[in-house]
mmCIF file of C-alpha atoms in Angstrom:
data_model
loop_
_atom_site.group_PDB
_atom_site.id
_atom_site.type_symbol
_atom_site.label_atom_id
_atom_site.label_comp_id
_atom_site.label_asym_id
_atom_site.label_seq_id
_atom_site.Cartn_x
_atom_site.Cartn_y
_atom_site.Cartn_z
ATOM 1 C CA UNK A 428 0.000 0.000 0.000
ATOM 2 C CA UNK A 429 1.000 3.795 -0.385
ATOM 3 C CA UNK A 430 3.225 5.158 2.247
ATOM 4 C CA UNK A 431 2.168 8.550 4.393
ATOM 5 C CA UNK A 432 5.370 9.635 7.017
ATOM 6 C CA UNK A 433 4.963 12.019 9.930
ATOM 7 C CA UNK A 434 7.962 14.169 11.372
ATOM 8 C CA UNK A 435 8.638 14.513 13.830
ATOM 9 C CA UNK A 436 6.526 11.751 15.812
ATOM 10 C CA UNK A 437 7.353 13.099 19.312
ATOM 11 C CA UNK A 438 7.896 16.857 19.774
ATOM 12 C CA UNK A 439 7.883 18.488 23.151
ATOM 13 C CA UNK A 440 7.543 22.801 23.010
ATOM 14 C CA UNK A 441 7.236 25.605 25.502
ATOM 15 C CA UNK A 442 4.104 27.268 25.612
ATOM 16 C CA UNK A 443 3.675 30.316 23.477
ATOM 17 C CA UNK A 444 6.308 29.036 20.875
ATOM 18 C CA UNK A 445 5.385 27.566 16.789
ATOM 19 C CA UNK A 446 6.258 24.006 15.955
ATOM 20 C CA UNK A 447 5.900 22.104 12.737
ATOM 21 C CA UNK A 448 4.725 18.840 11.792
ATOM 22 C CA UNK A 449 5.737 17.734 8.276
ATOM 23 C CA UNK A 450 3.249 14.907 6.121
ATOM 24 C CA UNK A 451 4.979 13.207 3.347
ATOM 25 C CA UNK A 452 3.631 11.008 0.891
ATOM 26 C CA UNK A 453 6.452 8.533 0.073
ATOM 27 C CA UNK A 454 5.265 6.931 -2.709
ATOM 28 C CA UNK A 455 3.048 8.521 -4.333
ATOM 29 C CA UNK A 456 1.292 12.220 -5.062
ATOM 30 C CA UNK A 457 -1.362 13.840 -3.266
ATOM 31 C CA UNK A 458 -3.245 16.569 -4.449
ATOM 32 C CA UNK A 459 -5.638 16.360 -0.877
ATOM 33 C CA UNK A 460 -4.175 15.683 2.387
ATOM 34 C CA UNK A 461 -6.231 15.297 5.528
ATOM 35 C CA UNK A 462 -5.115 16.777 9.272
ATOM 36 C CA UNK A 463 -6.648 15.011 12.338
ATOM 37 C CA UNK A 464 -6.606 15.765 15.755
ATOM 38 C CA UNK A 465 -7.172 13.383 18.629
ATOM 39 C CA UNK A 466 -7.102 13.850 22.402
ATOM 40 C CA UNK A 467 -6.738 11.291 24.491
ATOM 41 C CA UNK A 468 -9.203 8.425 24.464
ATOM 42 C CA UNK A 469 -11.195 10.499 22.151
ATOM 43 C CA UNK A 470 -12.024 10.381 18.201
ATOM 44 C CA UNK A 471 -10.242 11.666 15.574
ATOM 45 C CA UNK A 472 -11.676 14.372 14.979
ATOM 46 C CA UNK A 473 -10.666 16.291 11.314
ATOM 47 C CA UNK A 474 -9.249 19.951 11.279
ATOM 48 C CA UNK A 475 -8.559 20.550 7.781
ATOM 49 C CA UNK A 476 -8.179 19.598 4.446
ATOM 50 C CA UNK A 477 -4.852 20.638 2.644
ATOM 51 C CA UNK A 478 -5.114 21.471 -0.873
ATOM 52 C CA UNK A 479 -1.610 21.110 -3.607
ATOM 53 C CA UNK A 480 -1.534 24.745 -4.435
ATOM 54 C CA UNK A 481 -4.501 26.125 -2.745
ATOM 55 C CA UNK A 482 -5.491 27.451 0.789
ATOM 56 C CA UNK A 483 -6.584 24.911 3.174
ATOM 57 C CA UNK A 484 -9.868 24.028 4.038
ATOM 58 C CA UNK A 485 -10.985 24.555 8.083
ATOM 59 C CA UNK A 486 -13.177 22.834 9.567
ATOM 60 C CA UNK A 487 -15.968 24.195 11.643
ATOM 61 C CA UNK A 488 -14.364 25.624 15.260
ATOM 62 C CA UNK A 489 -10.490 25.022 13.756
ATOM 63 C CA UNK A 490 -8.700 28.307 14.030
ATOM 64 C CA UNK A 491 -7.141 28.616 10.751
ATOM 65 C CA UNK A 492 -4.563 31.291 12.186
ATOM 66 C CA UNK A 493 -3.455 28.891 14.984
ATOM 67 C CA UNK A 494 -3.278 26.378 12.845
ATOM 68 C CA UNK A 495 -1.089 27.283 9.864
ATOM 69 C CA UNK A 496 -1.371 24.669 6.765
ATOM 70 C CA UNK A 497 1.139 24.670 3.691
ATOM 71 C CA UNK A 498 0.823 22.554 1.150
ATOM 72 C CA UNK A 499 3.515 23.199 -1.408
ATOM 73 C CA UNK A 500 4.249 20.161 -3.268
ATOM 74 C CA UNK A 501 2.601 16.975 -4.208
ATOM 75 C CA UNK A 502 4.099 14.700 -1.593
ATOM 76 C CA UNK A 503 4.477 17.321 1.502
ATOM 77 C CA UNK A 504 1.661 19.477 3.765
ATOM 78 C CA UNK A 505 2.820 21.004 6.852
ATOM 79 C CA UNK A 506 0.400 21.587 9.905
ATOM 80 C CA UNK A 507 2.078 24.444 12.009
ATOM 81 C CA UNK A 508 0.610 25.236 15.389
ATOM 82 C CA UNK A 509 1.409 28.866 15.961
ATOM 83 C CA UNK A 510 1.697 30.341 19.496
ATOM 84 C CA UNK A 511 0.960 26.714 21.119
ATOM 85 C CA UNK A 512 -0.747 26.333 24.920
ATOM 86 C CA UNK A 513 -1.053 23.155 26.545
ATOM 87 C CA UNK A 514 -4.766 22.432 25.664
ATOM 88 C CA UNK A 515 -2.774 22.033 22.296
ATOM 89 C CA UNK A 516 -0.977 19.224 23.661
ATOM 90 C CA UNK A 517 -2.455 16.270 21.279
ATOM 91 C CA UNK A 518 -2.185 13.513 18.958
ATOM 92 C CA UNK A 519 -2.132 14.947 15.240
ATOM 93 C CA UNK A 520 -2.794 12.840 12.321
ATOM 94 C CA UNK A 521 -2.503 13.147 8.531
ATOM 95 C CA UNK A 522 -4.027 11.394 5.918
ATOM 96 C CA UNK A 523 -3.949 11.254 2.290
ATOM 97 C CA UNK A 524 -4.345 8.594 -0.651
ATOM 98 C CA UNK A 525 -3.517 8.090 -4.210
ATOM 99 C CA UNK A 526 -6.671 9.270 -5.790
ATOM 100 C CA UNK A 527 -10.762 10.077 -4.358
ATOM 101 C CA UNK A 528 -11.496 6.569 -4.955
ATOM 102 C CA UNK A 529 -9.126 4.743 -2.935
ATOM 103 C CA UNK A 530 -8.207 4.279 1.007
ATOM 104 C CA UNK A 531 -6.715 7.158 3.072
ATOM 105 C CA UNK A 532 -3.369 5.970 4.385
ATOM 106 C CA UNK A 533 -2.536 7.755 7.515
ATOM 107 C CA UNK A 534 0.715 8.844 8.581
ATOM 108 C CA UNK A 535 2.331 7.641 12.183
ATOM 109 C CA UNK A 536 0.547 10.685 14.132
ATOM 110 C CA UNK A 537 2.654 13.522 15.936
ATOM 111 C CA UNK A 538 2.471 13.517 19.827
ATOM 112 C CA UNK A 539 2.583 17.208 20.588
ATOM 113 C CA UNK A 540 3.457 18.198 24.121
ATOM 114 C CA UNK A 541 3.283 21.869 25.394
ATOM 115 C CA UNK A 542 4.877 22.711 28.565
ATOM 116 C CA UNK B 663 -22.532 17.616 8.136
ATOM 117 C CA UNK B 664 -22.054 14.014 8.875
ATOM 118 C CA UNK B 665 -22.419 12.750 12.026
ATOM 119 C CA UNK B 666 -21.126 9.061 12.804
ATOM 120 C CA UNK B 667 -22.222 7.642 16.774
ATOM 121 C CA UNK B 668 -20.821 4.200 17.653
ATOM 122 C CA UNK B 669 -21.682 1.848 20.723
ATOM 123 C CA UNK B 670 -20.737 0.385 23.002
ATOM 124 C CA UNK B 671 -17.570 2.396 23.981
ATOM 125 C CA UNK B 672 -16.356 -0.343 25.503
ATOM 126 C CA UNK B 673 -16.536 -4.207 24.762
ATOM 127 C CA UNK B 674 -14.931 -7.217 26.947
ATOM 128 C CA UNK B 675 -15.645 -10.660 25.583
ATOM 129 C CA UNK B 676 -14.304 -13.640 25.837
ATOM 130 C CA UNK B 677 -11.200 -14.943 23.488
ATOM 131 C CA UNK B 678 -13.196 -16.991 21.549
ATOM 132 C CA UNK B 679 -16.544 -15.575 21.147
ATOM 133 C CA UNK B 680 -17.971 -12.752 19.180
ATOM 134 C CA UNK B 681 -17.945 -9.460 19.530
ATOM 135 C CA UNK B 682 -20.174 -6.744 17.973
ATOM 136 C CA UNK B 683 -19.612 -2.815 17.704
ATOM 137 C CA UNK B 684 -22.677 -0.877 16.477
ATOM 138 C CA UNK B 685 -22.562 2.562 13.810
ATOM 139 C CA UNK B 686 -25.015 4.857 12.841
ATOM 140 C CA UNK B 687 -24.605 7.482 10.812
ATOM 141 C CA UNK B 688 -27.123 11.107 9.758
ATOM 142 C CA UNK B 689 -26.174 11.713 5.652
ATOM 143 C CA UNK B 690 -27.968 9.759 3.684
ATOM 144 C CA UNK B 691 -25.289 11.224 0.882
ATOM 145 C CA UNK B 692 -22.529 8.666 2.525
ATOM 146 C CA UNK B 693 -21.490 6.318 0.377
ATOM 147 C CA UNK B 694 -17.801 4.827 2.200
ATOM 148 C CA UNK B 695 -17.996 2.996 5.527
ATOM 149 C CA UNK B 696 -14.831 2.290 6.484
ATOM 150 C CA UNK B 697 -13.449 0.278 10.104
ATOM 151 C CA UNK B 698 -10.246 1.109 12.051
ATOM 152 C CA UNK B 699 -8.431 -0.371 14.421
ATOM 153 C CA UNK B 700 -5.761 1.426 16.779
ATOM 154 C CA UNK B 701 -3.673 0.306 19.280
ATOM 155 C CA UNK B 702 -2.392 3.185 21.961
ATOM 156 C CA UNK B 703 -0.389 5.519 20.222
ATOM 157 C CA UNK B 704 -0.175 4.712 17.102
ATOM 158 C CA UNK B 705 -2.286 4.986 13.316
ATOM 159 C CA UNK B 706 -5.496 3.579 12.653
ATOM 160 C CA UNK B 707 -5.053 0.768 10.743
ATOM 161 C CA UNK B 708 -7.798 -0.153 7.920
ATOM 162 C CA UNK B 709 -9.223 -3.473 8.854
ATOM 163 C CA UNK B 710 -12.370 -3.451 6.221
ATOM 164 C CA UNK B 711 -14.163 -1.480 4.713
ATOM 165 C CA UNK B 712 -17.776 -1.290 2.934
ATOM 166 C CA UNK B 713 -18.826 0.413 -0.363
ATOM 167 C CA UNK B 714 -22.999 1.826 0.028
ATOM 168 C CA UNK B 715 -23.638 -0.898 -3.037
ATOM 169 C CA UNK B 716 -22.991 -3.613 -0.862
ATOM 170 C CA UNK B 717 -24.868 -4.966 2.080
ATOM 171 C CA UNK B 718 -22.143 -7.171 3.780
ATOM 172 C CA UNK B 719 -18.427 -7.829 3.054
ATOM 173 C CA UNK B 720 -16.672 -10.767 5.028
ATOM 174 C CA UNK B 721 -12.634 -11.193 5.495
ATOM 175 C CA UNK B 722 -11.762 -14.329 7.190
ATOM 176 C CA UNK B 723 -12.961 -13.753 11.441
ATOM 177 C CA UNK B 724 -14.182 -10.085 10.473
ATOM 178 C CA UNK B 725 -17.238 -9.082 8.820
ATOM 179 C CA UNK B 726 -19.047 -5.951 7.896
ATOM 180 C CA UNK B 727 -22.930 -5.573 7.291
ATOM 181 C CA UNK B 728 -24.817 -2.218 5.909
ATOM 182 C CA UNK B 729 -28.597 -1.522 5.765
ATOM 183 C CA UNK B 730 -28.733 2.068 3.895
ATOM 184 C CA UNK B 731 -32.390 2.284 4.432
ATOM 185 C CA UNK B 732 -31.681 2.525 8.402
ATOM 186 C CA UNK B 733 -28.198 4.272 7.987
ATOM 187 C CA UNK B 734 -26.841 1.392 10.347
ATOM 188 C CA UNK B 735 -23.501 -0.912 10.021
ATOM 189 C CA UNK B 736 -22.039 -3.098 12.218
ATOM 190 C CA UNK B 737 -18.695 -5.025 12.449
ATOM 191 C CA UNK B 738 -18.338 -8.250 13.716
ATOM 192 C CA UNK B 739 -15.894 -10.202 15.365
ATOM 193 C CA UNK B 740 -15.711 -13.847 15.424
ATOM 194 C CA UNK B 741 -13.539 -16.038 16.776
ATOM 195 C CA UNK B 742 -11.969 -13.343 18.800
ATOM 196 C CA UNK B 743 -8.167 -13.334 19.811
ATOM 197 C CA UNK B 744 -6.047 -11.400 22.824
ATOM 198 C CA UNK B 745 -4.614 -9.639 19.457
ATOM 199 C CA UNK B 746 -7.884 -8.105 18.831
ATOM 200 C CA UNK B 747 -7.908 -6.165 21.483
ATOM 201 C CA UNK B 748 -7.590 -2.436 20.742
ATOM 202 C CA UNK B 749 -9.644 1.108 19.830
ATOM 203 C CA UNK B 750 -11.811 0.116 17.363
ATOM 204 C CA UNK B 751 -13.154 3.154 15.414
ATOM 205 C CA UNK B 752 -16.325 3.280 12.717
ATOM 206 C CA UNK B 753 -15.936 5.880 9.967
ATOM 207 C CA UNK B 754 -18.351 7.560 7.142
ATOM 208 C CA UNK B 755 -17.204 9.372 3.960
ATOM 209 C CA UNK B 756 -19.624 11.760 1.681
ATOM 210 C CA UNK B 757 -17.330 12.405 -0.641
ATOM 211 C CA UNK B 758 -14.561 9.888 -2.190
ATOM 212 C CA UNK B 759 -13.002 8.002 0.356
ATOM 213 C CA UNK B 760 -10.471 9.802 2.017
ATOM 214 C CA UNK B 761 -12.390 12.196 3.929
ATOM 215 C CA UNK B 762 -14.038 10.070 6.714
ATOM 216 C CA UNK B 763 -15.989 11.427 9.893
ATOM 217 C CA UNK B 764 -14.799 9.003 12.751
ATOM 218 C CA UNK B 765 -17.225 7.435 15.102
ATOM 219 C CA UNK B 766 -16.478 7.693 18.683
ATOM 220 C CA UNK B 767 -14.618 4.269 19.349
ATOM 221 C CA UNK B 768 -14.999 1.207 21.307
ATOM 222 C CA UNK B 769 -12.640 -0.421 23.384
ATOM 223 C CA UNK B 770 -12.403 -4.012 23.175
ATOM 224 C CA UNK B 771 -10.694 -6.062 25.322
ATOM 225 C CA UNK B 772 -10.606 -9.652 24.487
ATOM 226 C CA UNK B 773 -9.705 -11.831 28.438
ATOM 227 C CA UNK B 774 -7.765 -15.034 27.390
#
C-alpha cells in the first residue's frame, strides 16, 4: 500500500512558541491531504483539508490562524501550530491517498506536548 | 454535516466468542464505511471497509454488514483473539473516500 510519514513523531515545546509537523507522501502524489486531531481516548476528529496549491480548508471551530497549513508540493503538507498552549498538547494525524477513490493511508501521528 | 455515533464504547468478551460494535450514521449522501483499528499511540489501521452498493463484506474472522435504508452498520468479530484487542473506530465518507468522519470508538478487550 501507499506510504504517508509524519515528522517529527514526538515533539515536546514551551508554551507560546510555533512548531511544525511535516506529512509526506512517500510513494506517491497527493493533491488532498487530511489533518486530524485526537485527544486522548477520544475520536479523531478532522481539522482541515490541505489542498496542492490552494489554501486549506478549516473545519468548523479550527482556528485557521493557529493552525497554519502549507501545502507546497505533491508529496508534503505542513500543519504548524502557531503560538501553542497546553490544551494544544495532542495527537495529530494526517491522511492522504492516491486518488478520491481509494483508502486514506494515515501517517504515524505527531504527539505534541506543550509545557 | 455528517455525524457518525458508535456503541458500546467499551466491549470485553471472551477470546473466543464474538464481539459486535454498532454505527449509525445522519447523511444519507454517505457512500464509504470504512473500520479502524488502533492500538495506543499509534495509526489507525484499515481493517475493512464497505462500499454503500454492498450490504455485507466478510474477510476471514471479520465481517461488515450495511442496511442504507436505516443508515446502520455493524462489524463483527468472530472467533476473537487477545490480538484483537484495541480502539476500534467506525468511519463515514460523503465524498470519495479519504475524507471520513470518525465514530467515537470502542474499546475491546478480548480476556484469554
Amino acid at each position: 500500500g501507499a506510504v504517508v510519514s509524519q515528522h517529527p513523531s514526538r515533539v515536546i515545546c514551551k508554551s507560546g512558541t510555533s512548531v511544525k509537523i511535516e506529512c509526506r507522501s512517500l510513494d506517491f502524489q497527493a493533491t488532498t491531504m487530511f489533518w486530524y486531531r485526537q485527544f486522548p481516548k477520544q475520536s479523531l476528529m478532522l481539522m482541515a483539508t490541505s489542498n496542492e496549491g490552494s489554501k486549506a480548508t478549516y473545519e468548523q471551530g479550527v482556528e485557521k490562524d493557529k493552525f497554519l497549513i502549507n501545502h507546497a508540493s505533491l508529496t508534503l503538507s505542513t500543519l504548524t501550530v502557531t503560538s501553542a498552549h497546553p490544551e494544544d498538547s495532542s495527537f495529530y494525524i494526517c491522511s492522504a491517498g492516491t486518488d478520491a477513490n481509494t483508502e486514506a493511508f494515515f501517517g504515524q501521528g505527531t504527539r505534541l506536548t506543550v509545557v | 454535516g455528517e455525524n457518525v455515533e458508535q456503541h458500546p464504547s467499551t466491549l470485553s468478551v471472551q477470546e473466543g466468542d464474538s464481539a459486535v460494535i454498532k454505527c449509525t450514521y445522519s447523511d444519507s449522501a454517505s457512500n464509504y464505511f470504512p473500520w479502524y483499528k488502533q492500538e495506543l499511540g499509534k495509526r489507525p489501521q484499515l481493517i475493512i471497509d464497505i462500499r454503500s452498493n454492498v450490504g455485507e463484506k466478510k474477510d476471514q474472522r471479520i465481517a461488515v454488514t450495511l442496511n442504507k435504508t436505516a443508515k446502520h452498520f455493524s462489524l463483527h468479530i468472530t472467533e476473537t483473539q487477545p490480538e484483537d484487542s484495541a480502539v476500534y473506530f467506525c468511519a463515514a465518507s460523503t465524498r470519495g473516500y479519504q475524507k471520513v468522519t470518525f465514530g467515537t470508538g470502542t474499546k475491546l478487550q478480548v480476556i484469554p
